[in-house]
Backbone as ProteinMPNN parsed JSONL, in Angstrom:
{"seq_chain_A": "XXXXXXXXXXXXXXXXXXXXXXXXXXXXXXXXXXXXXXXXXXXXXXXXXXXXXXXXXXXXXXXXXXXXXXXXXXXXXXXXXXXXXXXXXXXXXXXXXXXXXXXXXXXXXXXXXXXXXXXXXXXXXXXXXXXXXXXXXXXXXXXXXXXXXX", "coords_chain_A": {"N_chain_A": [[-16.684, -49.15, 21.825], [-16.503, -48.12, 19.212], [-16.072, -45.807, 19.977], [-13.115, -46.025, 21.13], [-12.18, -47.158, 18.378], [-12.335, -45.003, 16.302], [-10.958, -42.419, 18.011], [-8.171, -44.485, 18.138], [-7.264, -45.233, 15.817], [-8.974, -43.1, 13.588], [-8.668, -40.523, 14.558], [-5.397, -39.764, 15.027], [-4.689, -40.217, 12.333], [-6.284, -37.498, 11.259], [-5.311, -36.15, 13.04], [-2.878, -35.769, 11.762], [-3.023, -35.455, 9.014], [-3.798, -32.314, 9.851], [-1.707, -31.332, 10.621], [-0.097, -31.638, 9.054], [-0.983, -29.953, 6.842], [-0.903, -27.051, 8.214], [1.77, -27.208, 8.528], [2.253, -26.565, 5.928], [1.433, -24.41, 5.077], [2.694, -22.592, 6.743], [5.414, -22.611, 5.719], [4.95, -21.855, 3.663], [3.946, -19.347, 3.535], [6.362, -18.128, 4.896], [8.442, -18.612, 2.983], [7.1, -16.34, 1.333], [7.093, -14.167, 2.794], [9.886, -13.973, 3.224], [10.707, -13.207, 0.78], [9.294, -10.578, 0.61], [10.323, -9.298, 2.594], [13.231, -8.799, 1.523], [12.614, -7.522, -0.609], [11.874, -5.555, 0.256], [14.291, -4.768, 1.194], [15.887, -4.453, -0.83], [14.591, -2.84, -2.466], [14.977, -0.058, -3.041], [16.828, 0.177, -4.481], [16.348, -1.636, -6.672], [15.078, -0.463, -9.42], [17.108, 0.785, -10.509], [18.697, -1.833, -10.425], [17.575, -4.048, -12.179], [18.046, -2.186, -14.673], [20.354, -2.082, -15.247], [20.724, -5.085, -15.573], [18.839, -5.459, -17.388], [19.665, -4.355, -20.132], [22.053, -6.477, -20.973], [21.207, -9.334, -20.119], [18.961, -9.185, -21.715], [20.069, -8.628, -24.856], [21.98, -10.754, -24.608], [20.971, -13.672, -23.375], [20.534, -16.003, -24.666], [23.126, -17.217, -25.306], [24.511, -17.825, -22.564], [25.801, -19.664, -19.651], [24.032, -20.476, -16.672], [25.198, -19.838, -14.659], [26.952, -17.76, -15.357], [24.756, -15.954, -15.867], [23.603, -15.898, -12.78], [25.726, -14.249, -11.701], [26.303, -11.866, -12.878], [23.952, -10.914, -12.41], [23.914, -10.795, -9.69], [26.48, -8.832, -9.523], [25.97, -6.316, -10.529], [23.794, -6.058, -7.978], [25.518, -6.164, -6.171], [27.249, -3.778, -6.921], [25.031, -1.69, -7.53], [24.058, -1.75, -4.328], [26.5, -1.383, -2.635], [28.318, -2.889, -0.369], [26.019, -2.976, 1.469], [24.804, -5.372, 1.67], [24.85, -8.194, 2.857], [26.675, -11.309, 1.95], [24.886, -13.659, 2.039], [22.556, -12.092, 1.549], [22.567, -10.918, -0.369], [23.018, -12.918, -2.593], [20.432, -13.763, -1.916], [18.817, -11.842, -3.063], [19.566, -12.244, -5.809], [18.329, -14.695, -6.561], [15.661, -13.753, -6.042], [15.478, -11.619, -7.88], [16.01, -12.755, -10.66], [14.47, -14.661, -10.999], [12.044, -12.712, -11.218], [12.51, -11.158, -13.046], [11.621, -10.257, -16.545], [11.59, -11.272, -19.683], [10.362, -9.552, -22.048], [9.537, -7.366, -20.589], [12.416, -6.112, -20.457], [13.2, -6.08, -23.131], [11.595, -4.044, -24.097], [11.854, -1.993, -22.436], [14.33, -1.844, -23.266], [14.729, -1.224, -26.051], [12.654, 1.331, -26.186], [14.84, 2.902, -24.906], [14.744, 3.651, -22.185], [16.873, 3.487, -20.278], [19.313, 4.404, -18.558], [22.772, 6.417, -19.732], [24.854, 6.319, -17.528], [23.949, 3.232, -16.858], [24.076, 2.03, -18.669], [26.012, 2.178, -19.344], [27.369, 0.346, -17.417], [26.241, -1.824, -18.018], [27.603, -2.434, -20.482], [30.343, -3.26, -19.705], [30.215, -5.568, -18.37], [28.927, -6.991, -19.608], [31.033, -7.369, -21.32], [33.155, -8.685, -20.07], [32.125, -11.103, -19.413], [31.997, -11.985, -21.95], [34.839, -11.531, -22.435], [35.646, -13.946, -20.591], [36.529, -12.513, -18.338], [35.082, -12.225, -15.663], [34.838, -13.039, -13.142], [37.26, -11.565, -12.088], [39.164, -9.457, -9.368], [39.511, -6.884, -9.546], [37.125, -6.143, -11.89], [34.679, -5.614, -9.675], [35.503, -3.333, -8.777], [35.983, -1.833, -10.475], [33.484, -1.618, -11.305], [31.863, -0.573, -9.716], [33.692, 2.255, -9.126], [32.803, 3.468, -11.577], [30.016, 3.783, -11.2], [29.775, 5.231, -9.143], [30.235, 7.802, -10.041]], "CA_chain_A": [[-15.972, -49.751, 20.744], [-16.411, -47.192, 18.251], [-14.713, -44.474, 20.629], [-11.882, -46.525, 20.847], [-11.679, -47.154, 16.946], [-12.06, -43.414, 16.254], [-9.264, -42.417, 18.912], [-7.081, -44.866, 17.742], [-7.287, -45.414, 13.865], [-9.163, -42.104, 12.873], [-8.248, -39.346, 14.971], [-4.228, -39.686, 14.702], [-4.624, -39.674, 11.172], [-7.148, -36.155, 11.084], [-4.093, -34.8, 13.317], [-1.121, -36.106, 11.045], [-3.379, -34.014, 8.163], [-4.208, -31.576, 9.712], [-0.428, -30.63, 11.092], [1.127, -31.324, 7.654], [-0.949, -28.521, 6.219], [-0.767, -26.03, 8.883], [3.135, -26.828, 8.429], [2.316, -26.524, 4.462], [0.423, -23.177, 5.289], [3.619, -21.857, 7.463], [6.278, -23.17, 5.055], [4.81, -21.165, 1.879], [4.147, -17.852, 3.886], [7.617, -17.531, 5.219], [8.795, -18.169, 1.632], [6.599, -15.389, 0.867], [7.575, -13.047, 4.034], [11.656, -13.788, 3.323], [10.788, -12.337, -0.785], [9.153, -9.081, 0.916], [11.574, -8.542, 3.294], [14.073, -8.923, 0.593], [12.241, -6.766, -1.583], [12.315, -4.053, 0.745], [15.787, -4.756, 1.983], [16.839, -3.624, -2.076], [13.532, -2.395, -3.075], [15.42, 1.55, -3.29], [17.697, -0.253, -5.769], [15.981, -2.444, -7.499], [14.931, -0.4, -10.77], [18.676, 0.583, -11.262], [19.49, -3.08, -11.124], [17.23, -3.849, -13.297], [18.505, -1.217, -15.385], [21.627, -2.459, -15.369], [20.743, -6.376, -16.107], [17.933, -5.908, -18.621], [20.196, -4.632, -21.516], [22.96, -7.438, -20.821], [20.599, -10.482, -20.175], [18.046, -9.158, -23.259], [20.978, -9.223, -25.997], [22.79, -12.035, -24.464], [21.31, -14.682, -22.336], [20.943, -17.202, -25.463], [24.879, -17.991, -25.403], [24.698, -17.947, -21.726], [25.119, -20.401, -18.965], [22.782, -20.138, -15.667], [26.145, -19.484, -13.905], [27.464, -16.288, -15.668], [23.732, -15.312, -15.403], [23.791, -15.526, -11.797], [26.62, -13.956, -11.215], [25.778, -10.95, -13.669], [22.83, -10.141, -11.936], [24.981, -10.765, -8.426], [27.355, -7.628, -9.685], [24.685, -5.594, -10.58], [22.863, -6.195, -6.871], [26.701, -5.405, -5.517], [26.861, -2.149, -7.358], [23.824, -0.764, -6.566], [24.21, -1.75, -2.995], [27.623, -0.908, -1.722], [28.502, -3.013, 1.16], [25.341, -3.323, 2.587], [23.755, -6.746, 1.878], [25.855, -9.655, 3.229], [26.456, -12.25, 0.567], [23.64, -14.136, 1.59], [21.225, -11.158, 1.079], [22.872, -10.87, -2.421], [22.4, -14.801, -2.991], [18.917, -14.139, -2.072], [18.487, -11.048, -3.801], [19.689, -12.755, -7.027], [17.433, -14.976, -6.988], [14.58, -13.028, -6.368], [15.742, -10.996, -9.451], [16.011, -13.931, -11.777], [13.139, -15.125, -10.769], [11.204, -11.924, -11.25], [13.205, -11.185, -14.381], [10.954, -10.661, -17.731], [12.204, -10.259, -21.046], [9.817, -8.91, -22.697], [9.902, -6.022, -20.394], [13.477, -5.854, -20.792], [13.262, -5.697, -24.326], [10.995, -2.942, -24.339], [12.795, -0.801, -21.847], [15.883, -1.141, -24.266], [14.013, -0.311, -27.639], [12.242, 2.49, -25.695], [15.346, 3.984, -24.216], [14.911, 4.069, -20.812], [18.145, 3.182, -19.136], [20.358, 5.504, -18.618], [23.7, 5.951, -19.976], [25.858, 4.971, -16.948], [23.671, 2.021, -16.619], [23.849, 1.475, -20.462], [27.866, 1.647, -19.65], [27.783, -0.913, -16.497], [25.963, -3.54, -18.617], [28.19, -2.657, -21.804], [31.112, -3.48, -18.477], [29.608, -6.392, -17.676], [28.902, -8.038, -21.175], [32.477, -7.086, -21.902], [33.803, -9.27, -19.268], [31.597, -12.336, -19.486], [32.787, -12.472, -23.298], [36.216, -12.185, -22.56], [36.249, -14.631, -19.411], [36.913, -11.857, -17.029], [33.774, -11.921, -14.86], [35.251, -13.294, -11.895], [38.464, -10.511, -11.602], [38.68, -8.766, -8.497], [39.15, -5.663, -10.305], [35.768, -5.898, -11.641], [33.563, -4.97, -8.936], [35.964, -1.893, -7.985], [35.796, -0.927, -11.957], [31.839, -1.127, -11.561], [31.34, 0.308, -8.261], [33.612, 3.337, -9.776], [31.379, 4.063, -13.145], [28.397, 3.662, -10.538], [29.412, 6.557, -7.83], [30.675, 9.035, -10.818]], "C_chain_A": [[-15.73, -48.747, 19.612], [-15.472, -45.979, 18.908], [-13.467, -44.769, 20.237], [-11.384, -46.348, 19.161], [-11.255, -45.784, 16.375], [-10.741, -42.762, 16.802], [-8.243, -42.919, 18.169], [-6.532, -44.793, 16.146], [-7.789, -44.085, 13.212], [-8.539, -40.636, 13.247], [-6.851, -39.015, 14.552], [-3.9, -39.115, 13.039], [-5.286, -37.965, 10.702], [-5.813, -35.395, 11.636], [-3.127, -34.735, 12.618], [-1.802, -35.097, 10.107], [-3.399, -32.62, 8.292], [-2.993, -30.626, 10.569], [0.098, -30.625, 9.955], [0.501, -30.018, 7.138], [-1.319, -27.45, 6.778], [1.147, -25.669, 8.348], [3.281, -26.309, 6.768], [2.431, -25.208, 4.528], [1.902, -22.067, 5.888], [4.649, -21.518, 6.361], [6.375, -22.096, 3.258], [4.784, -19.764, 2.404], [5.402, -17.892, 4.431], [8.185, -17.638, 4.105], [8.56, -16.732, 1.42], [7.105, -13.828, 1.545], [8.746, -12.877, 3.35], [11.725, -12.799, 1.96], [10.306, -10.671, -0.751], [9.907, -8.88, 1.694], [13.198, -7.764, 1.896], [13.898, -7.633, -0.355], [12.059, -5.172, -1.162], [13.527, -3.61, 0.821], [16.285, -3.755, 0.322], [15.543, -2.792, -2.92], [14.026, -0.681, -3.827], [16.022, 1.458, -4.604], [17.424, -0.883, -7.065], [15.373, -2.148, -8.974], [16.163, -0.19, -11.478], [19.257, -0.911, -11.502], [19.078, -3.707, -12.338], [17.443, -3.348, -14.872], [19.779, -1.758, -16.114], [21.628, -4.086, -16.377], [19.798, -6.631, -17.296], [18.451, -5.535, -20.375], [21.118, -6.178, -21.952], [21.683, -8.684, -20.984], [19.619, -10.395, -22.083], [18.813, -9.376, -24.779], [21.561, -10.615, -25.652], [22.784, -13.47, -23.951], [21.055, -15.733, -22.978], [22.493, -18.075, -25.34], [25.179, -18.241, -23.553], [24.574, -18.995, -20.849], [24.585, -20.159, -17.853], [24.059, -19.472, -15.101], [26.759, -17.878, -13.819], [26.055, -15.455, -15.828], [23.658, -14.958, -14.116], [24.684, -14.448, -11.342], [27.259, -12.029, -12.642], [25.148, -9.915, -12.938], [23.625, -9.736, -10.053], [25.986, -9.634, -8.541], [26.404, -6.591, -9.408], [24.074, -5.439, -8.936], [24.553, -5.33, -6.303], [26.91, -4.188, -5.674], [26.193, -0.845, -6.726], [23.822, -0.385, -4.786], [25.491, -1.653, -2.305], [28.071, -1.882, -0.939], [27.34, -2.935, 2.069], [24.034, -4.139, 2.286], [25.052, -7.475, 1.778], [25.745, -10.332, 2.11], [25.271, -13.225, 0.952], [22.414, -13.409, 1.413], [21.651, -11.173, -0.438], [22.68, -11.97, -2.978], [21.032, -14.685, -3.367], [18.217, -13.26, -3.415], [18.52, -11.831, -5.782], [18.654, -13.669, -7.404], [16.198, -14.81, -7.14], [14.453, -12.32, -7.617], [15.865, -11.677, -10.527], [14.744, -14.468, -11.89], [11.522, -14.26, -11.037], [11.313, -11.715, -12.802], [12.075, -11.436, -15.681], [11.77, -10.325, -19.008], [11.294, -9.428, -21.815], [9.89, -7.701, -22.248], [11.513, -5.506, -20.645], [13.66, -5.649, -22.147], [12.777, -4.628, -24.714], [11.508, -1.631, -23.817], [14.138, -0.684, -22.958], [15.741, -0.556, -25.653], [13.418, 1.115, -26.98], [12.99, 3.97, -25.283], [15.644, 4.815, -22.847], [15.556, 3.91, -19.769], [19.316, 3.577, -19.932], [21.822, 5.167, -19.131], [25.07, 5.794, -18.973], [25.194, 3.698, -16.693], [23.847, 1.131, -17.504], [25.722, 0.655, -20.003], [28.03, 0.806, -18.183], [27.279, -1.912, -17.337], [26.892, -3.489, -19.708], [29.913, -3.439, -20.394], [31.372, -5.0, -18.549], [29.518, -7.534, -18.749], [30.277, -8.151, -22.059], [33.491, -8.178, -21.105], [33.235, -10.665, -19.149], [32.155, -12.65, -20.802], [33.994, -12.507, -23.38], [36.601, -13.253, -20.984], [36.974, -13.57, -18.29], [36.031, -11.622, -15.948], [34.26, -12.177, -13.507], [36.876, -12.676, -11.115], [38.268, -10.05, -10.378], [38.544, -7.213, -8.596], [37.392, -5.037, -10.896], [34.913, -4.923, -11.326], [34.208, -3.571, -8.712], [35.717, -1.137, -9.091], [34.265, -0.639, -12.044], [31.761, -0.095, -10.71], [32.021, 2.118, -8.749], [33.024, 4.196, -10.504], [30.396, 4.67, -11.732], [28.417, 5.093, -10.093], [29.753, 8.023, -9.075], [29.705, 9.931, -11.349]], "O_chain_A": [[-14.588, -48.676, 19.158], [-14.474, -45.427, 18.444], [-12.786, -44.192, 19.39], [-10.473, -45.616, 18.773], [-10.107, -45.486, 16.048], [-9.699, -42.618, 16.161], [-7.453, -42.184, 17.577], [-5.518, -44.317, 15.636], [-7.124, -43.767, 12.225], [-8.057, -39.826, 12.455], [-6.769, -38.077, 13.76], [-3.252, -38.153, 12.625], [-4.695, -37.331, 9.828], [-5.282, -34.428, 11.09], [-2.391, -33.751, 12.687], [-1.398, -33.936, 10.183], [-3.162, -31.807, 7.399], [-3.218, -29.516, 11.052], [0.809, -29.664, 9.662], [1.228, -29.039, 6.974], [-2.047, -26.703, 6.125], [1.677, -24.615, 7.997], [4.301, -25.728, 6.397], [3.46, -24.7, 4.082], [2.046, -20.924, 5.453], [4.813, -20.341, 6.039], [7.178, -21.822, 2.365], [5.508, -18.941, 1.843], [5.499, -16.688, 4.194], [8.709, -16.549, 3.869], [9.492, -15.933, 1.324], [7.376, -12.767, 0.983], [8.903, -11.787, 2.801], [12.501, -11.846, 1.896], [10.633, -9.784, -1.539], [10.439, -7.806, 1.413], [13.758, -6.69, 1.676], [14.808, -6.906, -0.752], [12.074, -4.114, -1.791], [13.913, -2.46, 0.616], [16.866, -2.669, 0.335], [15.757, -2.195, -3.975], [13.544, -0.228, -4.865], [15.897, 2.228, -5.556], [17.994, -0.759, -8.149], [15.134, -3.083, -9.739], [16.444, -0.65, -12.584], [20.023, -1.226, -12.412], [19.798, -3.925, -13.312], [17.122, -3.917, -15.916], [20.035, -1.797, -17.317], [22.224, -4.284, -17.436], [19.833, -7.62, -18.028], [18.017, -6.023, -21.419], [20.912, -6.831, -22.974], [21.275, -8.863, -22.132], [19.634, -11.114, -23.083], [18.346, -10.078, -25.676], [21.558, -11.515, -26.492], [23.717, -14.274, -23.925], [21.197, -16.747, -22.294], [22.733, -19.282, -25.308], [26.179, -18.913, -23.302], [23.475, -19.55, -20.889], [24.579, -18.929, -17.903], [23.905, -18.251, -15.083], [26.963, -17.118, -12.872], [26.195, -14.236, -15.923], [23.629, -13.74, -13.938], [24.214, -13.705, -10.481], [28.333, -11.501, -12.93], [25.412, -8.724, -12.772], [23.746, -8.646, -9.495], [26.469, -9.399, -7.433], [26.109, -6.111, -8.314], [23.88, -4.238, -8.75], [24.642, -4.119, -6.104], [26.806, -3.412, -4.724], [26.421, 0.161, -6.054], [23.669, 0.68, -4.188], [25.39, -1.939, -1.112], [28.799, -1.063, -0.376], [27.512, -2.841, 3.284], [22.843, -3.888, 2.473], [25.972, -7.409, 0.963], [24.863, -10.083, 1.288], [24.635, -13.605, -0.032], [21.348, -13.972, 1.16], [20.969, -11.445, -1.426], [22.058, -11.943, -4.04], [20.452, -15.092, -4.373], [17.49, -13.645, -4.331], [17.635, -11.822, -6.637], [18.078, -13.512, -8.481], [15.523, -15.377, -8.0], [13.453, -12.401, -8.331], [15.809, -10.996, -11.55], [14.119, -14.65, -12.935], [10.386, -14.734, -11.066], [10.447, -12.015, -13.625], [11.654, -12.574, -15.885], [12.434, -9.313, -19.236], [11.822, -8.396, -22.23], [10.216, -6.802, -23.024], [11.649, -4.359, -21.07], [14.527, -4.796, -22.335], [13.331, -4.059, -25.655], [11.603, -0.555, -24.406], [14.728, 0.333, -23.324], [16.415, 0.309, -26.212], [13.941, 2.107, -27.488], [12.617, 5.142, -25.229], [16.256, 5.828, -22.507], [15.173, 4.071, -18.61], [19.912, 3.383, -20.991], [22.229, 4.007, -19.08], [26.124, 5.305, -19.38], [25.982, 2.881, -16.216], [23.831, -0.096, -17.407], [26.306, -0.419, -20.151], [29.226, 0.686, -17.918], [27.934, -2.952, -17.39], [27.153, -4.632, -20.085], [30.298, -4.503, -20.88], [32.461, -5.542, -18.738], [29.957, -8.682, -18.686], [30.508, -8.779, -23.093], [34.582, -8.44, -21.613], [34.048, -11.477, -18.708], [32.857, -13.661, -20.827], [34.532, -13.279, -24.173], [37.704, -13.229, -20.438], [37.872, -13.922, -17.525], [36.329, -10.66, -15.241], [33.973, -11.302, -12.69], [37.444, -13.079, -10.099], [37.089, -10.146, -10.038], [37.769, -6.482, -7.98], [36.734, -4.054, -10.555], [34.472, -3.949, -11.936], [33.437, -2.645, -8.458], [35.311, 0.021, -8.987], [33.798, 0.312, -12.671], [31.61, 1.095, -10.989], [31.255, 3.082, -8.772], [32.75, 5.371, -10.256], [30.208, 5.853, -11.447], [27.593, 5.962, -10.382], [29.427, 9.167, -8.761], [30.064, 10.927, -11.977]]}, "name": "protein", "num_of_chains": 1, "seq": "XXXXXXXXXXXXXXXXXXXXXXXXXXXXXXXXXXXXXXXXXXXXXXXXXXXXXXXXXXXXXXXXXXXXXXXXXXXXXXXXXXXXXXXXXXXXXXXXXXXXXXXXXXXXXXXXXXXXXXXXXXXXXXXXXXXXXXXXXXXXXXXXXXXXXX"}
């Protein structure tokens, strides 16, 4: 009698627990995996982008909406990288970079001085084109990607 009860009523439940948080357990490390892959995939790049987005976002991202943030930092990742992250590596990338994103360090790198002046002149680019509604030109990216390789 007790077997039975166990079996039926306790066990099922121990397995329904004890599959949800194996699937919990899976579910958070491949998060974690896809953000190091990622982080290698632009890792070469990733202090120039930086570079690039921490003057722009640090003066400006009060007047900003999430959108022309995204899509800021989404140039910037294009730039740096040429043609070789698909748009959903640049999706991802963006949000890994937003997500990583401090200001305070960004504020300090720009009082300090430590980004360079073509990076100074892609974010001055960049903040020039979100204030006049040109962010989404196709010109743009060819006017960044130029500055970049010079």
């Amino acid at each position: 009698m007790f077997t039975t009860w166990f079996s039926t009523q306790v066990l099922p439940g121990l397995i329904s627990a004890a599959s949800g948080a194996i699937f919990g357990v899976v579910v958070a490390g491949w998060d974690k995996l896809a953000a190091r892959i990622m982080l290698n995939k632009i890792g070469p790049s990733i202090k120039t982008i930086y570079n690039i987005v921490d003057p722009i976002l640090e003066a400006s991202l009060k007047g900003w909406c999430e959108n022309d943030v995204n899509k800021v930092i989404a140039l910037a990742v294009e730039v740096v990288n040429d043609g070789q992250l698909s748009a959903d590596e640049v999706n991802k990338a963006v949000k890994l970079i937003s997500k990583l994103w401090l200001p305070q360090i960004a504020t300090q790198k720009v009082l300090d001085g430590l980004i360079s002046e073509k990076e100074n002149t892609i974010a001055q680019k960049i903040r020039e084109a979100v204030d006049t509604k040109t962010l989404n030109t196709p010109d743009l990216l060819n006017t960044l990607k130029a500055t970049y390789i010079k």
